[in-house]
PDB file of C-alpha atoms in Angstrom:
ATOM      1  CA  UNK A  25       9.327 -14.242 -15.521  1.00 47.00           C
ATOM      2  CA  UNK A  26       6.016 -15.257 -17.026  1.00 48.00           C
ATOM      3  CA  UNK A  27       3.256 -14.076 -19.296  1.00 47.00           C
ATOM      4  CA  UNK A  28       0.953 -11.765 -17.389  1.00 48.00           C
ATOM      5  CA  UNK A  29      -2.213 -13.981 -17.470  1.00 45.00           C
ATOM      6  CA  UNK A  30      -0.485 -16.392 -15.279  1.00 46.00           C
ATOM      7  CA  UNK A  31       0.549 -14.388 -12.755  1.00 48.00           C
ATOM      8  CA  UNK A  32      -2.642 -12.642 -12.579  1.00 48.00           C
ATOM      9  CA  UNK A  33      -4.249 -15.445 -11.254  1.00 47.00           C
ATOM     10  CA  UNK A  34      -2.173 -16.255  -7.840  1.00 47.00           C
ATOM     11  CA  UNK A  35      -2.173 -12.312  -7.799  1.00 48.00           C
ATOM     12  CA  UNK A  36      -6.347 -11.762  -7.675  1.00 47.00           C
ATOM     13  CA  UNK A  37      -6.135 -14.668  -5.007  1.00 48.00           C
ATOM     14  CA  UNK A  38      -4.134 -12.034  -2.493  1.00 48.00           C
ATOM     15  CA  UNK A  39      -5.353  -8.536  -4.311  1.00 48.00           C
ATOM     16  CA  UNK A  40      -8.583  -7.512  -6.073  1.00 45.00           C
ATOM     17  CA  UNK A  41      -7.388  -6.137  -9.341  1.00 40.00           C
ATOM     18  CA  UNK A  42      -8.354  -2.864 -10.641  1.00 41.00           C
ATOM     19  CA  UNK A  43      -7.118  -1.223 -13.790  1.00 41.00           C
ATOM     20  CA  UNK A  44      -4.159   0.263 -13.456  1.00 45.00           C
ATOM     21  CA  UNK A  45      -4.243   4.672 -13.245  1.00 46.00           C
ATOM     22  CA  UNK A  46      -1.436   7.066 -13.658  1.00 47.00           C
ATOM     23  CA  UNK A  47      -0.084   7.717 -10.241  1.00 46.00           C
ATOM     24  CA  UNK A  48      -1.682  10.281  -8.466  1.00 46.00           C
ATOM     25  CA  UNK A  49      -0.301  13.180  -6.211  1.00 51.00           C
ATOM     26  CA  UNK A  50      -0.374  12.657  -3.157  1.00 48.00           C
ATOM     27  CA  UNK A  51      -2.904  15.485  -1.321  1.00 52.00           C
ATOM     28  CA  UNK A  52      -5.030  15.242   2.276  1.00 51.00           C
ATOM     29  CA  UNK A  53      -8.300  13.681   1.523  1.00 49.00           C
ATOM     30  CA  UNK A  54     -11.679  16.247   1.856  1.00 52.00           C
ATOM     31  CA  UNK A  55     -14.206  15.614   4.752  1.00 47.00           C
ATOM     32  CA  UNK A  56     -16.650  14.003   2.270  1.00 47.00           C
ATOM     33  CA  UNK A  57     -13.805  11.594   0.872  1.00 46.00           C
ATOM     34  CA  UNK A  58     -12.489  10.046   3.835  1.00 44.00           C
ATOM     35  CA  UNK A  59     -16.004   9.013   5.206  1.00 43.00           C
ATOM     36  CA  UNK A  60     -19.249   7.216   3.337  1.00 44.00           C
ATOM     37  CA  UNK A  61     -20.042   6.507  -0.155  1.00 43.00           C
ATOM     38  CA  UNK A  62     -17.316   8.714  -1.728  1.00 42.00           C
ATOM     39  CA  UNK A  63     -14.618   7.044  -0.380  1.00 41.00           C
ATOM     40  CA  UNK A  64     -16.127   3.893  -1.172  1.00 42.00           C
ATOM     41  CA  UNK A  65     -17.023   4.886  -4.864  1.00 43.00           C
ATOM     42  CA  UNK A  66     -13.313   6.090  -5.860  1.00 44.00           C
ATOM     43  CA  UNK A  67     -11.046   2.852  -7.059  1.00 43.00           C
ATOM     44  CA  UNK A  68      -8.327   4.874  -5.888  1.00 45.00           C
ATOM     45  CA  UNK A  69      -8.542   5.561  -2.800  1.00 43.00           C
ATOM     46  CA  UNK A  70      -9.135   1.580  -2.261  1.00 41.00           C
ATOM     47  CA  UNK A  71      -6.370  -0.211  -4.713  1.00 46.00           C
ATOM     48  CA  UNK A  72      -6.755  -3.437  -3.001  1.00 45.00           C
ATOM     49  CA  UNK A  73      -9.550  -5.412  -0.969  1.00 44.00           C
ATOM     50  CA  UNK A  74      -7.203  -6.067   1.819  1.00 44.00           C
ATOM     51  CA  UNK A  75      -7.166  -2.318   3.078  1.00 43.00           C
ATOM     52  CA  UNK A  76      -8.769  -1.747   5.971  1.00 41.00           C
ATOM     53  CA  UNK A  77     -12.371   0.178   6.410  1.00 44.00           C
ATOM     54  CA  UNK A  78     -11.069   2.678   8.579  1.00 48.00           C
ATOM     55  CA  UNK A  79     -10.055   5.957   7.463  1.00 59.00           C
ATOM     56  CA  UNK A  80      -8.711   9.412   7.983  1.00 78.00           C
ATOM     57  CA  UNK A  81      -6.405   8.342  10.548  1.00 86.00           C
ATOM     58  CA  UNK A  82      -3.962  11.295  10.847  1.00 86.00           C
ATOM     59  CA  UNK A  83       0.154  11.074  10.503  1.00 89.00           C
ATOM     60  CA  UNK A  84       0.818  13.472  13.122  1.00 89.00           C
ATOM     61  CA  UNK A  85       4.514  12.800  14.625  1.00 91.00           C
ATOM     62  CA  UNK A  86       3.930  10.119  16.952  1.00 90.00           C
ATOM     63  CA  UNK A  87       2.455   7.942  13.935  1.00 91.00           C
ATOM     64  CA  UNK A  88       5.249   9.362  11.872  1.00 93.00           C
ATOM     65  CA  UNK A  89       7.782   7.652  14.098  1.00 94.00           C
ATOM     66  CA  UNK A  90       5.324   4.331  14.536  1.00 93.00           C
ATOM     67  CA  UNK A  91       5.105   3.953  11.148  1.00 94.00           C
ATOM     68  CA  UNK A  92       9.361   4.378  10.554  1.00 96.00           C
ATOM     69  CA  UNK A  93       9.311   1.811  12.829  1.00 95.00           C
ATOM     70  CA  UNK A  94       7.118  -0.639  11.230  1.00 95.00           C
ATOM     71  CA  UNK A  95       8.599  -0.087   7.915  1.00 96.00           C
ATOM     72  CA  UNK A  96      11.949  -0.664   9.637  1.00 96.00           C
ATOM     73  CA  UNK A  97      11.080  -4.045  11.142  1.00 94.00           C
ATOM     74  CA  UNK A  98       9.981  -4.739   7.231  1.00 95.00           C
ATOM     75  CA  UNK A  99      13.117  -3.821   5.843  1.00 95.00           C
ATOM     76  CA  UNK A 100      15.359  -5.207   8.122  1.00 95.00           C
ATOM     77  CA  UNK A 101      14.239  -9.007   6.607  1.00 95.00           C
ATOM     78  CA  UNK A 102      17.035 -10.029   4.334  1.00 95.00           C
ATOM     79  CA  UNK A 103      14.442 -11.044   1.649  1.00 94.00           C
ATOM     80  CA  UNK A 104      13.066  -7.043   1.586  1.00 95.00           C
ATOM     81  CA  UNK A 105      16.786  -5.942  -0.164  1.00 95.00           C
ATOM     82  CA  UNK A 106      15.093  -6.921  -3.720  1.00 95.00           C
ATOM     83  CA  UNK A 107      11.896  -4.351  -2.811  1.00 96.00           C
ATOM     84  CA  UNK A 108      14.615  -1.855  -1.163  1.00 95.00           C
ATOM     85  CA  UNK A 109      14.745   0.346  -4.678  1.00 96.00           C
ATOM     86  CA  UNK A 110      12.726   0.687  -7.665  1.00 96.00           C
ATOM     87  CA  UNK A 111      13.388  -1.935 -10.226  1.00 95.00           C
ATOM     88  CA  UNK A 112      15.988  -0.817 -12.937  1.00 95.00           C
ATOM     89  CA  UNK A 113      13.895  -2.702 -15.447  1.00 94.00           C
ATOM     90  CA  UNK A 114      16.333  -1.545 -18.275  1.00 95.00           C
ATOM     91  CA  UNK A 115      19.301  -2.663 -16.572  1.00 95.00           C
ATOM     92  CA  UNK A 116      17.776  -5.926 -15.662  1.00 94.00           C
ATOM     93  CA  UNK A 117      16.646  -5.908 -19.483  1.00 95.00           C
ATOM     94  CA  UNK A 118      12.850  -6.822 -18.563  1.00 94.00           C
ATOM     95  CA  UNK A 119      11.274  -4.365 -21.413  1.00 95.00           C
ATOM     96  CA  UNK A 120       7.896  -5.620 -20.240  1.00 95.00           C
ATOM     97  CA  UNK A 121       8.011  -4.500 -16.575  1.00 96.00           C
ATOM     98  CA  UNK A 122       6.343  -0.974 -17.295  1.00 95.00           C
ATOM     99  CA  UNK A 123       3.558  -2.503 -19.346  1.00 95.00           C
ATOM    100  CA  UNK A 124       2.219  -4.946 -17.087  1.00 95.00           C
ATOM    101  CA  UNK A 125       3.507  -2.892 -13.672  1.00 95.00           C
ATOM    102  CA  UNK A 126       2.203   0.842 -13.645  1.00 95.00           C
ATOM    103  CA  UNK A 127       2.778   2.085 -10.805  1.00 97.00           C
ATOM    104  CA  UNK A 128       5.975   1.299  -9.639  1.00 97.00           C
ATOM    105  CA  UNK A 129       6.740   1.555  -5.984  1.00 97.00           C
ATOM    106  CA  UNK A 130       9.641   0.517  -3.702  1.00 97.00           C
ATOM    107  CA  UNK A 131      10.409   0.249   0.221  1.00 97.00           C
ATOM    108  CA  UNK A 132      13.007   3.343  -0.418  1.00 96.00           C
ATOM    109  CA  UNK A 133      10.639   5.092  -1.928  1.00 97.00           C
ATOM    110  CA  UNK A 134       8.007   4.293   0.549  1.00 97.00           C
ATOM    111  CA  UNK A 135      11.223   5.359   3.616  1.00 96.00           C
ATOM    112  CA  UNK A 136      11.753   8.670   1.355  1.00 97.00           C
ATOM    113  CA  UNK A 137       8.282  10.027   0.874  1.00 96.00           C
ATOM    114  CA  UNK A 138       7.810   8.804   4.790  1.00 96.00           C
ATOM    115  CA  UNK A 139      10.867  10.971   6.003  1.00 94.00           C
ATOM    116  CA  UNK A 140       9.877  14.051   4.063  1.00 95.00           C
ATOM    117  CA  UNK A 141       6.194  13.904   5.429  1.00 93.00           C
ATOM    118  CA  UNK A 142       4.886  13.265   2.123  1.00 95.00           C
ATOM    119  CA  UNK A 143       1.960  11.076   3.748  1.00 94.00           C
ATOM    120  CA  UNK A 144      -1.080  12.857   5.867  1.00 92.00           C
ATOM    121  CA  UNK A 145      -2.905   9.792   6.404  1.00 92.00           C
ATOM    122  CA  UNK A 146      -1.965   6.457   7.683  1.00 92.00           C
ATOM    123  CA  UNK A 147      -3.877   4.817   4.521  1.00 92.00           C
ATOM    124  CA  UNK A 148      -1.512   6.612   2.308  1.00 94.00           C
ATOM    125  CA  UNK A 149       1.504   4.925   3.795  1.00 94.00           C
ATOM    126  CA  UNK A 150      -0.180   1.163   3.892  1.00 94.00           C
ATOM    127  CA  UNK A 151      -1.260   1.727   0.289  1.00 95.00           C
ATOM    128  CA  UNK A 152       2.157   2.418  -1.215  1.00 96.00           C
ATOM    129  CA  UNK A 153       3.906  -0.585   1.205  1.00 96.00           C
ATOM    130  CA  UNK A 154       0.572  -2.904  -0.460  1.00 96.00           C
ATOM    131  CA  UNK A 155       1.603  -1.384  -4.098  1.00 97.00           C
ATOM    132  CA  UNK A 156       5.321  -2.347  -3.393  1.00 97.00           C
ATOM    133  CA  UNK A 157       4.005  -6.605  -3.057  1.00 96.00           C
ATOM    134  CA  UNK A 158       1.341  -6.390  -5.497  1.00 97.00           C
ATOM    135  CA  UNK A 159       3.802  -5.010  -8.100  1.00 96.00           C
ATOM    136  CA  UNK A 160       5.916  -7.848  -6.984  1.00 96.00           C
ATOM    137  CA  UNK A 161       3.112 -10.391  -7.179  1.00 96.00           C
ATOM    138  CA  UNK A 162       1.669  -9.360 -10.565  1.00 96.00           C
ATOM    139  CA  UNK A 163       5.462  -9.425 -12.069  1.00 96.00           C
ATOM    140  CA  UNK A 164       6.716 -12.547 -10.956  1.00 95.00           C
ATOM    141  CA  UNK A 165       5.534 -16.213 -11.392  1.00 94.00           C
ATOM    142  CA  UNK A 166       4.208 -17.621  -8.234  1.00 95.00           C
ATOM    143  CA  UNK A 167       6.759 -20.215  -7.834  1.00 96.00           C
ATOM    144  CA  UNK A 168       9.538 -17.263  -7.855  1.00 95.00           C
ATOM    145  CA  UNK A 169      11.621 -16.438  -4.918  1.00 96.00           C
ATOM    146  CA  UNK A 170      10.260 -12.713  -5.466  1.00 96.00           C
ATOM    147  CA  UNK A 171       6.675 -13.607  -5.338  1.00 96.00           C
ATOM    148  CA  UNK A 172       7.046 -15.911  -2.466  1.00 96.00           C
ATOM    149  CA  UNK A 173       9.079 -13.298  -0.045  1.00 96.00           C
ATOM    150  CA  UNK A 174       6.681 -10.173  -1.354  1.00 96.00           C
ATOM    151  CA  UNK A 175       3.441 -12.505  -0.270  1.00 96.00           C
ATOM    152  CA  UNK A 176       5.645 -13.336   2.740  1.00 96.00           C
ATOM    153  CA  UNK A 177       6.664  -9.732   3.416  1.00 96.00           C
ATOM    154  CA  UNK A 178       2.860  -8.562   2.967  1.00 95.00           C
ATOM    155  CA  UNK A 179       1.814 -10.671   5.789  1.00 95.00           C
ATOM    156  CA  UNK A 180       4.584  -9.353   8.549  1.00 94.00           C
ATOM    157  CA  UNK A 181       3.344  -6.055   6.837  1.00 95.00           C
ATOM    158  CA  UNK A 182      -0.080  -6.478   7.360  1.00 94.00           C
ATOM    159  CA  UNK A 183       0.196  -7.339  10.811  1.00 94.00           C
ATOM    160  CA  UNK A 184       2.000  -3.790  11.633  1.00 93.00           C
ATOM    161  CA  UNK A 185      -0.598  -1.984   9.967  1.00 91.00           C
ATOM    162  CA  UNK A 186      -3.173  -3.595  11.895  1.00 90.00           C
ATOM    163  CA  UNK A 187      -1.345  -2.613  15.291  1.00 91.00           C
ATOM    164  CA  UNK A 188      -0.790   0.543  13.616  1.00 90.00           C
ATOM    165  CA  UNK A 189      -4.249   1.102  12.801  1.00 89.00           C
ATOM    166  CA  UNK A 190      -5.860  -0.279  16.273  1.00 86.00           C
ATOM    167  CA  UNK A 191      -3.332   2.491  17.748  1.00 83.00           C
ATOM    168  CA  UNK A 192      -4.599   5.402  15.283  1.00 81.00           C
ATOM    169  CA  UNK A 193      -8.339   4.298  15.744  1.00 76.00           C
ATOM    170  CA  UNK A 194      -8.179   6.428  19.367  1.00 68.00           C
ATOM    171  CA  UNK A 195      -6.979   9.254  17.469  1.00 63.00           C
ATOM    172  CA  UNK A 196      -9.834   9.747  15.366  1.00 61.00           C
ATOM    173  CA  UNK A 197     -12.532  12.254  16.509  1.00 62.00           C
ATOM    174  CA  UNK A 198     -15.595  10.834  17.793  1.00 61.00           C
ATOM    175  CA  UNK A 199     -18.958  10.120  15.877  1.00 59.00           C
ATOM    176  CA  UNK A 200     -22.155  12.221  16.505  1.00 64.00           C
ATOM    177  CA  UNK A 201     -24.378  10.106  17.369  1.00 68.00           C
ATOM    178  CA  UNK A 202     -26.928   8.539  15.363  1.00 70.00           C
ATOM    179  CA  UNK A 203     -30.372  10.995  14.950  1.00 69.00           C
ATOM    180  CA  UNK A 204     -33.321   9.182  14.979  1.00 71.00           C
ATOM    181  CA  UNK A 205     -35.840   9.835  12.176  1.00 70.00           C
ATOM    182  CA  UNK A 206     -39.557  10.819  12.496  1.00 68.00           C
ATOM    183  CA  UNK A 207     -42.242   9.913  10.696  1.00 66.00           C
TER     184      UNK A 207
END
């Protein structure tokens, strides 16, 4: 363990920090948020600078079972078991775990709310598997065997939600095209 000032720094080198928010239920995003400047303007719907640009990339059943997948190619690594459940901070006597991590999130957790269709976009899913490293990374020193497999864990993760996301991009609807203007 280590103060959170030192962590923080190997942390902003993988995430952009924002301040922390209450967790926030889970609902479809509106027309107006999933495209343009109000997506863009909401901290929350962007927790970290690594998430992708594209959005509003639907989890109908066939990305249901290509993102169980994914997350099952994650958890299958024997250094995921320590992200597997939320961390019994009290047990583990770390009283400072819920002050500097606020939003705790776990790959069981991530499984659960995935099984009982509790995402509606792909973006929603990605988020909470980024939450689950960042938490990690912003906990642990950077020399830690828990920082090192959550940065290590966020690559192979990142790579499935880019194939995810190339797959999803052919779902989305088309653009009207652009209007020109007159003068």
């Amino acid at each position: 363990r280590v103060h959170r000032t030192q962590a923080s720094a190997a942390v902003s080198k993988f995430f952009a920090t924002a301040p922390a928010e209450p967790p926030r239920e889970l609902r479809p995003l509106e027309e107006d948020e999933r495209f343009g400047d109000a997506a863009m303007a909401d901290p929350g719907l962007h927790r970290d600078k690594r998430q992708r640009a594209v959005t509003g990339i639907q989890m109908d059943e066939s990305m249901l079972k290509k993102c169980d997948a994914a997350l099952k190619t994650v958890t299958r690594r024997q250094s995921a078991v320590a992200f597997s459940e939320p961390v019994n901070w009290r047990a583990l006597n770390l009283p400072d775990y819920p002050k500097i991590v606020k939003q705790p999130m776990d790959l069981g957790t991530v499984q659960d709310n995935l099984t009982n269709h509790r995402y509606a976009f792909l973006e929603e899913f990605a988020n909470d598997i980024r939450l689950v490293w960042k938490n990690a990374m912003l906990f642990n020193a950077p020399d830690s065997a828990y920082f090192k497999n959550a940065k290590q864990l966020c690559e192979v993760a990142e790579k499935k939600m880019g194939e995810l996301e190339q797959e999803g991009i052919g779902t989305l609807p088309p653009l009207d095209p652009p209007v020109r203007c007159e003068l």
